[in-house]
Coordinates of C-alpha atoms and ligand atoms in Angstrom, one line a residue:
M978 CA 97.1 130.2 26.6
T979 CA 93.9 132.2 27.0
Q980 CA 90.8 130.2 26.3
P981 CA 87.9 132.1 24.9
T982 CA 85.2 132.7 27.5
P983 CA 81.7 133.0 26.1
S984 CA 80.3 136.5 26.4
L985 CA 76.9 137.4 27.6
A986 CA 75.9 138.5 24.2
A987 CA 76.6 135.1 22.8
A988 CA 74.8 133.2 25.5
P989 CA 71.7 131.3 24.2
A990 CA 68.4 132.6 25.4
P991 CA 66.6 130.6 28.0
Q992 CA 64.4 127.9 26.4
T993 CA 61.1 126.5 27.6
P994 CA 62.1 123.2 28.9
S995 CA 59.9 120.1 28.5
V996 CA 62.1 117.3 29.7
T997 CA 60.8 114.2 31.4
A998 CA 62.6 111.4 33.4
A999 CA 62.0 109.1 30.4
D1000 CA 64.4 111.3 28.4
F1001 CA 67.2 110.1 30.7
P1002 CA 68.8 106.7 30.6
A1003 CA 66.9 104.0 32.6
S1004 CA 70.0 103.6 34.9
F1005 CA 70.1 107.3 35.7
I1006 CA 70.1 107.9 39.5
W1007 CA 67.6 110.4 41.0
G1008 CA 68.5 111.6 44.5
S1009 CA 68.6 114.4 47.0
A1010 CA 71.4 115.7 49.2
T1011 CA 72.1 117.0 52.7
S1012 CA 75.1 117.3 55.0
A1013 CA 75.6 116.4 58.7
A1014 CA 76.2 119.9 60.2
Q1015 CA 73.2 121.3 58.4
I1016 CA 70.6 118.7 59.5
E1017 CA 71.7 116.4 62.3
G1018 CA 71.6 118.6 65.4
A1019 CA 72.5 116.5 68.5
A1020 CA 75.7 118.4 68.6
Q1021 CA 76.5 117.5 72.2
I1022 CA 74.9 114.1 72.3
D1023 CA 76.5 110.6 72.4
G1024 CA 80.0 111.8 72.6
R1025 CA 80.2 114.0 69.5
G1026 CA 83.1 116.5 69.8
P1027 CA 82.8 120.2 68.9
S1028 CA 83.4 121.3 65.3
I1029 CA 84.8 124.5 64.0
W1030 CA 81.2 125.4 62.9
D1031 CA 79.9 125.0 66.5
R1032 CA 82.6 127.4 67.5
F1033 CA 82.0 129.8 64.6
C1034 CA 78.2 129.9 65.5
S1035 CA 79.0 131.0 69.0
E1036 CA 81.0 134.0 67.8
P1037 CA 78.7 137.1 67.7
G1038 CA 77.9 138.4 64.2
R1039 CA 79.1 135.4 62.3
I1040 CA 75.6 133.9 61.5
K1041 CA 73.1 136.3 60.1
D1042 CA 70.2 135.1 62.3
G1043 CA 72.4 134.4 65.3
S1044 CA 71.4 130.7 65.1
N1045 CA 73.5 127.5 65.5
T1046 CA 73.7 123.8 64.6
A1047 CA 72.7 122.5 68.0
V1048 CA 69.3 121.1 66.9
A1049 CA 69.0 121.9 63.2
C1050 CA 66.5 119.5 61.7
D1051 CA 67.0 117.0 64.6
H1052 CA 67.7 114.4 61.9
Y1053 CA 69.9 112.5 64.4
H1054 CA 66.6 111.5 66.1
R1055 CA 64.2 111.8 63.2
Y1056 CA 66.1 110.0 60.5
P1057 CA 63.5 107.2 60.2
E1058 CA 60.9 109.8 59.3
D1059 CA 63.3 111.5 56.9
V1060 CA 64.1 108.2 55.1
R1061 CA 60.3 107.6 54.8
L1062 CA 60.1 111.0 53.1
M1063 CA 62.8 109.9 50.7
K1064 CA 61.0 106.7 49.9
W1065 CA 57.7 108.6 49.3
L1066 CA 59.7 110.8 46.9
G1067 CA 60.8 107.7 45.1
L1068 CA 64.5 108.5 45.4
D1069 CA 67.0 106.0 44.1
A1070 CA 69.8 107.6 46.1
Y1071 CA 70.6 109.9 49.1
R1072 CA 73.7 111.9 49.5
F1073 CA 74.7 112.7 53.1
S1074 CA 77.9 113.4 55.0
F1075 CA 79.6 111.8 58.0
A1076 CA 80.4 114.2 60.8
W1077 CA 84.0 113.6 61.5
P1078 CA 83.6 115.0 65.1
R1079 CA 80.9 112.4 65.7
L1080 CA 83.0 109.5 64.6
Q1081 CA 86.3 110.8 66.1
P1082 CA 85.7 113.6 68.6
Q1083 CA 89.3 114.8 68.7
G1084 CA 90.0 114.3 65.0
K1085 CA 92.6 111.7 66.0
G1086 CA 92.9 108.9 68.4
A1087 CA 89.8 107.2 69.9
W1088 CA 86.8 106.4 67.7
N1089 CA 83.3 107.1 69.1
E1090 CA 81.3 104.0 68.8
A1091 CA 78.0 105.8 69.5
G1092 CA 78.7 107.9 66.4
F1093 CA 79.4 104.8 64.2
D1094 CA 76.1 103.3 65.6
F1095 CA 74.1 106.3 64.4
Y1096 CA 75.4 105.9 60.8
D1097 CA 74.9 102.2 61.1
R1098 CA 71.2 102.7 61.9
L1099 CA 70.9 105.3 59.1
L1100 CA 72.4 103.0 56.5
D1101 CA 70.2 100.1 57.6
E1102 CA 67.2 102.3 57.2
L1103 CA 68.2 103.5 53.8
L1104 CA 69.1 100.1 52.5
A1105 CA 65.8 98.7 53.8
A1106 CA 64.0 101.4 51.9
G1107 CA 65.9 100.6 48.7
I1108 CA 67.8 103.9 48.7
A1109 CA 71.5 103.9 47.8
P1110 CA 73.6 105.8 50.3
H1111 CA 76.2 108.2 48.7
A1112 CA 78.6 109.5 51.4
T1113 CA 80.8 112.5 51.8
L1114 CA 83.6 112.4 54.3
Y1115 CA 84.2 116.2 54.8
H1116 CA 81.3 118.6 54.5
W1117 CA 83.0 121.4 56.5
D1118 CA 82.6 120.2 60.1
L1119 CA 86.2 119.9 61.2
P1120 CA 86.8 118.6 64.7
A1121 CA 87.7 121.8 66.6
A1122 CA 90.5 120.0 68.4
L1123 CA 92.5 119.9 65.2
H1124 CA 92.1 123.6 64.6
D1125 CA 93.3 124.2 68.2
D1126 CA 96.2 121.8 68.0
F1127 CA 97.8 122.9 64.8
G1128 CA 95.5 125.2 62.8
G1129 CA 93.5 122.5 61.1
W1130 CA 93.8 122.5 57.3
Q1131 CA 96.5 125.2 57.5
S1132 CA 99.0 122.5 58.6
R1133 CA 100.2 119.5 56.6
K1134 CA 99.8 117.5 59.8
I1135 CA 96.1 117.1 58.9
V1136 CA 96.8 115.0 55.8
P1137 CA 97.6 111.6 57.4
L1138 CA 94.8 112.2 60.0
F1139 CA 92.2 112.7 57.3
A1140 CA 93.5 109.6 55.5
D1141 CA 93.1 107.6 58.7
Y1142 CA 89.6 108.8 59.2
A1143 CA 88.8 108.0 55.5
A1144 CA 90.2 104.5 55.8
E1145 CA 88.2 103.8 59.0
V1146 CA 84.9 104.8 57.4
A1147 CA 85.7 102.8 54.3
R1148 CA 86.6 99.8 56.4
R1149 CA 83.4 100.0 58.5
F1150 CA 80.9 101.1 55.9
G1151 CA 82.4 100.6 52.5
D1152 CA 80.4 97.5 51.6
R1153 CA 77.1 99.4 52.3
L1154 CA 77.9 102.7 50.5
A1155 CA 77.2 103.3 46.9
S1156 CA 80.0 105.8 46.7
I1157 CA 82.4 107.9 48.9
A1158 CA 83.5 111.4 48.1
T1159 CA 86.4 112.8 50.0
H1160 CA 85.7 116.5 50.1
N1161 CA 82.7 118.7 49.4
E1162 CA 83.5 121.9 47.7
P1163 CA 87.2 122.5 48.7
W1164 CA 86.9 126.0 47.2
C1165 CA 84.3 127.0 49.8
V1166 CA 86.4 125.5 52.6
A1167 CA 89.6 127.3 51.6
T1168 CA 88.3 130.6 50.2
L1169 CA 85.3 131.3 52.4
G1170 CA 86.8 129.8 55.5
Y1171 CA 90.4 131.2 55.3
E1172 CA 90.3 134.2 53.0
T1173 CA 87.0 136.0 53.2
A1174 CA 86.0 134.7 56.7
Q1175 CA 82.4 134.2 55.7
F1176 CA 82.7 130.5 56.9
A1177 CA 84.4 128.7 59.8
P1178 CA 87.0 129.1 61.0
G1179 CA 86.7 132.8 59.9
I1180 CA 90.3 133.6 58.9
T1181 CA 91.3 136.4 56.5
S1182 CA 94.6 135.4 54.8
R1183 CA 94.9 134.7 51.1
A1184 CA 98.2 132.8 51.7
A1185 CA 96.5 130.6 54.4
A1186 CA 93.6 129.9 52.0
A1187 CA 96.0 128.8 49.2
Q1188 CA 97.9 126.5 51.6
V1189 CA 94.6 125.1 52.9
S1190 CA 93.5 124.4 49.3
H1191 CA 96.7 122.4 48.8
H1192 CA 96.2 120.4 52.0
L1193 CA 92.6 119.7 51.1
L1194 CA 93.7 118.3 47.7
L1195 CA 96.6 116.4 49.1
S1196 CA 94.4 114.9 51.8
H1197 CA 92.0 113.9 49.0
G1198 CA 94.7 112.0 47.2
H1199 CA 96.0 110.3 50.4
A1200 CA 92.5 109.4 51.5
V1201 CA 91.6 107.8 48.2
Q1202 CA 94.7 105.7 48.3
A1203 CA 94.0 104.7 51.9
M1204 CA 90.4 103.8 51.1
R1205 CA 91.3 101.7 48.1
A1206 CA 93.0 99.3 50.5
E1207 CA 89.7 98.9 52.4
T1208 CA 86.8 99.0 49.9
R1209 CA 85.9 98.5 46.2
T1210 CA 83.1 101.2 46.4
P1211 CA 83.5 104.0 43.9
L1212 CA 85.6 106.9 45.1
G1213 CA 85.6 110.6 44.0
I1214 CA 85.5 114.2 45.0
V1215 CA 82.7 116.9 44.9
L1216 CA 83.7 120.3 43.4
N1217 CA 81.5 123.4 43.2
H1218 CA 81.5 125.0 39.8
T1219 CA 80.2 128.4 39.2
P1220 CA 81.1 129.2 35.5
S1221 CA 82.5 132.7 35.0
F1222 CA 81.3 135.0 32.3
P1223 CA 82.5 138.4 31.2
A1224 CA 79.8 141.1 31.6
M1225 CA 80.8 142.8 28.3
P1226 CA 82.6 141.5 25.3
I1227 CA 85.7 143.5 26.2
E1228 CA 89.3 142.3 27.0
A1229 CA 89.3 143.5 30.6
D1230 CA 86.1 141.6 31.4
R1231 CA 87.3 138.5 29.6
L1232 CA 90.5 138.5 31.6
A1233 CA 88.6 138.9 34.8
A1234 CA 86.4 136.0 33.9
R1235 CA 89.4 133.9 32.9
L1236 CA 91.1 134.5 36.3
D1237 CA 87.8 133.8 38.2
D1238 CA 87.5 130.5 36.3
G1239 CA 91.1 129.8 37.3
L1240 CA 90.5 130.4 40.9
N1241 CA 87.3 128.4 41.1
V1242 CA 87.3 125.7 38.5
R1243 CA 90.8 125.1 37.2
W1244 CA 92.6 125.4 40.6
Y1245 CA 90.8 122.2 41.6
M1246 CA 90.2 120.4 38.3
D1247 CA 93.8 120.8 37.0
P1248 CA 95.6 119.2 40.0
V1249 CA 92.9 116.4 40.4
F1250 CA 92.9 115.4 36.7
R1251 CA 96.2 116.8 35.3
G1252 CA 98.5 116.8 38.4
C1253 CA 99.4 120.5 38.2
Y1254 CA 98.2 123.9 39.3
P1255 CA 97.2 126.4 36.6
Q1256 CA 100.1 128.6 35.7
D1257 CA 98.1 131.8 35.4
V1258 CA 96.7 131.4 38.9
L1259 CA 100.1 130.6 40.4
E1260 CA 101.3 133.9 38.9
H1261 CA 98.3 135.7 40.3
L1262 CA 99.0 134.4 43.8
G1263 CA 102.7 135.2 43.6
G1264 CA 104.2 134.9 47.1
D1265 CA 100.8 133.6 48.4
A1266 CA 101.0 130.4 46.3
P1267 CA 101.1 127.2 48.4
R1268 CA 104.2 125.3 49.4
V1269 CA 104.1 122.1 47.5
A1270 CA 106.4 119.2 48.4
E1271 CA 107.9 116.7 46.0
G1272 CA 105.4 114.0 45.1
D1273 CA 102.4 116.0 46.2
M1274 CA 101.0 116.6 42.7
A1275 CA 101.3 112.9 41.8
A1276 CA 99.5 112.0 45.0
I1277 CA 96.7 114.4 44.2
R1278 CA 96.2 113.1 40.7
V1279 CA 94.9 109.7 42.0
P1280 CA 92.6 107.8 39.6
L1281 CA 88.9 108.5 40.5
D1282 CA 85.7 106.6 39.8
F1283 CA 83.5 109.7 39.6
L1284 CA 83.4 113.5 39.8
G1285 CA 80.7 115.2 41.7
V1286 CA 79.7 118.7 40.4
N1287 CA 77.7 121.1 42.4
F1288 CA 76.0 123.7 40.2
Y1289 CA 73.8 126.6 41.3
T1290 CA 74.5 129.7 39.2
R1291 CA 77.1 131.5 37.3
T1292 CA 79.3 134.6 38.1
V1293 CA 79.3 137.6 35.8
L1294 CA 82.5 139.6 36.0
S1295 CA 82.6 143.3 35.2
T1296 CA 85.5 145.7 35.3
Q1297 CA 83.3 148.8 34.6
Q1298 CA 82.3 151.4 37.1
P1299 CA 79.5 151.1 38.0
P1300 CA 79.7 147.3 37.3
V1301 CA 77.5 145.8 34.6
L1302 CA 75.2 143.4 36.4
A1303 CA 74.0 139.9 35.5
P1304 CA 70.8 140.4 33.4
G1305 CA 68.8 137.7 35.3
E1306 CA 66.4 137.0 32.5
M1307 CA 65.1 134.1 34.5
G1308 CA 65.3 135.9 37.8
F1309 CA 67.4 135.5 41.0
T1310 CA 67.0 133.1 43.9
D1311 CA 66.5 134.1 47.5
M1312 CA 70.3 133.9 47.9
G1313 CA 70.5 136.6 45.2
W1314 CA 72.0 134.0 42.8
E1315 CA 71.1 134.4 39.1
I1316 CA 69.1 131.6 37.6
Y1317 CA 71.1 130.7 34.5
P1318 CA 70.6 127.0 33.6
Q1319 CA 72.2 127.2 30.2
A1320 CA 75.6 127.5 31.9
L1321 CA 75.1 124.0 33.2
T1322 CA 74.9 122.7 29.7
Q1323 CA 77.8 124.7 28.5
H1324 CA 80.0 123.8 31.5
L1325 CA 79.4 120.1 31.4
V1326 CA 80.2 120.0 27.8
R1327 CA 83.4 122.0 28.5
L1328 CA 84.5 119.6 31.3
A1329 CA 84.0 116.6 29.0
R1330 CA 86.1 118.2 26.2
E1331 CA 88.9 119.7 28.4
Y1332 CA 89.3 117.1 31.1
C1333 CA 87.8 113.7 30.0
P1334 CA 86.6 113.3 33.6
P1335 CA 85.3 110.0 35.0
P1336 CA 81.5 109.7 35.1
I1337 CA 79.9 112.8 36.6
Y1338 CA 77.1 113.1 39.2
I1339 CA 75.3 116.4 39.7
T1340 CA 75.8 116.1 43.5
E1341 CA 74.0 119.4 44.2
N1342 CA 71.6 121.7 42.3
G1343 CA 68.8 123.7 43.8
M1344 CA 67.5 127.1 45.0
A1345 CA 66.7 129.0 48.1
N1346 CA 63.2 130.4 47.8
A1347 CA 61.2 132.7 50.1
D1348 CA 58.8 129.9 50.8
E1349 CA 55.6 130.5 52.8
M1350 CA 53.4 128.0 54.4
V1351 CA 49.8 128.9 53.5
N1352 CA 47.0 126.6 54.8
G1353 CA 49.4 123.8 55.3
A1354 CA 50.9 124.0 51.8
V1355 CA 54.0 125.5 50.3
A1356 CA 53.4 126.5 46.7
D1357 CA 57.0 126.9 45.6
L1358 CA 56.5 127.4 41.9
P1359 CA 59.9 129.1 41.4
R1360 CA 61.6 126.0 42.6
I1361 CA 59.6 123.8 40.2
R1362 CA 60.6 126.1 37.4
Y1363 CA 64.3 126.0 38.5
L1364 CA 64.2 122.2 38.6
Q1365 CA 62.5 121.9 35.2
A1366 CA 65.0 124.3 33.6
H1367 CA 68.1 122.7 35.1
L1368 CA 67.0 119.1 34.3
A1369 CA 66.4 120.2 30.7
A1370 CA 69.9 121.8 30.6
L1371 CA 71.3 118.6 32.0
S1372 CA 69.6 116.5 29.4
R1373 CA 71.0 118.8 26.7
A1374 CA 74.5 118.4 28.1
M1375 CA 74.2 114.7 28.0
A1376 CA 73.0 114.8 24.4
L1377 CA 76.1 116.8 23.6
G1378 CA 78.4 114.2 25.1
A1379 CA 78.6 114.8 28.9
D1380 CA 78.7 111.5 30.8
V1381 CA 76.4 112.2 33.7
R1382 CA 75.0 109.3 35.7
G1383 CA 72.8 110.9 38.4
Y1384 CA 71.3 114.1 39.9
F1385 CA 70.9 115.1 43.5
Y1386 CA 68.6 118.0 44.4
W1387 CA 69.9 120.2 47.1
S1388 CA 68.3 119.8 49.5
L1389 CA 65.9 117.2 50.9
L1390 CA 65.0 119.4 53.8
D1391 CA 65.1 123.1 54.7
N1392 CA 68.2 123.3 56.9
F1393 CA 71.1 125.3 58.4
E1394 CA 72.4 127.4 55.5
W1395 CA 75.8 128.2 57.0
N1396 CA 76.3 131.9 57.7
S1397 CA 72.7 132.6 56.5
G1398 CA 71.4 130.4 59.4
Y1399 CA 67.9 129.1 59.0
A1400 CA 66.7 132.1 57.0
K1401 CA 67.3 130.5 53.6
R1402 CA 65.2 127.6 52.6
F1403 CA 66.5 125.1 49.9
G1404 CA 64.4 122.1 50.8
L1405 CA 61.9 120.0 48.8
V1406 CA 60.4 119.5 52.3
H1407 CA 59.5 122.4 54.5
V1408 CA 60.7 122.2 58.1
D1409 CA 59.0 124.1 60.9
Y1410 CA 61.9 124.5 63.2
A1411 CA 59.7 125.1 66.3
S1412 CA 57.8 121.8 66.0
Q1413 CA 60.2 120.0 63.6
Q1414 CA 57.2 119.2 61.5
R1415 CA 58.1 118.2 57.9
T1416 CA 55.8 119.2 55.0
P1417 CA 56.6 118.3 51.4
K1418 CA 56.4 121.4 49.3
H1419 CA 54.7 121.5 45.9
S1420 CA 58.2 121.0 44.4
A1421 CA 58.5 117.7 46.3
H1422 CA 55.3 116.5 44.7
W1423 CA 56.6 117.7 41.3
Y1424 CA 59.9 115.8 41.7
R1425 CA 58.1 112.7 42.9
D1426 CA 55.9 112.7 39.8
F1427 CA 58.9 113.5 37.6
I1428 CA 60.9 110.5 38.9
A1429 CA 57.9 108.3 38.6
G1430 CA 57.9 109.1 34.9
R1431 CA 61.3 107.5 34.3
A1432 CA 62.0 105.0 31.6
A1433 CA 61.4 101.4 32.7
P1434 CA 64.6 99.5 33.3
P1435 CA 65.4 97.2 30.3
G1436 CA 64.3 94.0 32.2
A1437 CA 60.9 95.5 33.0
R1438 CA 60.0 96.3 29.4
Ligands
GCO249 C1 77.4 123.1 49.3 C2 76.9 123.5 50.4 C3 75.6 123.3 50.8 C4 74.8 124.5 50.7 C5 74.3 124.7 49.4 C6 73.5 126.0 49.2 O1 77.9 121.9 49.2 O2 77.4 123.9 48.4 O3 77.6 122.6 51.1 O4 75.8 122.8 52.1 O5 73.8 124.5 51.7 O6 75.3 124.8 48.5 O7 74.4 127.1 49.5

């Protein structure tokens, strides 16, 4: 069945947003997010094993500015200062990821106690500051040994290993974590890592990418099951959703948008919440479709406590030559991504209607901006506008029935933006990589004031 996809012509015009935190429920969680490989540094310290991203960075031409993750924001050593920044911001919650190669350098076998000690200290610091830690198990830094041994995510052998790692984290830290997500953006891992080679490990095979996506999903199901035996903390998965729009109200563009939606959204939502892959995408993949064993789909469709949605932009699909481009009425970010907040409203409402998902967290939303430090200040007005517009769009979605419980701005700090290196800045806080000095941008002040305007909790009224 072909679902109607909204056309550009029908899209509502951007509105002037005027939302405040008091417009959200008092229990709504305000946070910010990071990931291990992007901020920690200390790549060869205290027994951490190499990851596929360390490897990828060392291959000439892979990272636009030739940089690597060896030092990044040096968060491994500066985490107390970073937690102080979070407290100054007034955050309720912080989303971070565990580096698997720091906890288990070979991806199997011995655990690295120095790695567990680091996260132990980080969690203590967060909890002492009254900030709830939301963890992700896999934000792309696969232990390189697993790739060398059997091709990493390409092999089914990784599934029980990931479940073991998940269970160990849940056993050690479950009681101090506010939530655990298995994977971050499996679409990026599979497609950018194994089909387009933009990300580690840099492979170009559609069949490999499809098989990787299945192993990621299967490992999610097995990991959730393994963690349930160890902890009562809420468990879920984080998916990146970039809604697909036809450029013109013509059949060819609609079909292109429908397929793009299948590859990005439904390929992950359908197995997780319905226990099947979408038929149209299976047909599109043909002989490249993944091998699925009996029982896999039931294992993937494990009950979840939350769904994390990462939303940045939309994709406009055009079959014309030359292609019809996204109009960008609200402009484009420094990544070249169109700013289109109304797709967030539309998409969250659609998810609620089509999937009845568990409570949703916006686990990432934010923009890269060509920030400049002038006289010690970063006046990042475009980021403030982006935030305002997306929070207004989120509030509209909630008024229309989307059950969203929290919002995490991406990112707390400027950091290693994968194959863009350090050239793209997403942070609320500016990082001078030479001195490691942190400077809150104007957007950080704005977000701080915004959060401070929240509704008082019922007991405090
Ligand atoms: C993600 C990425 C982040 C990126 C951000 C901006 O989860 O999408 O993991 O690490 O930095 O999305 O591209």
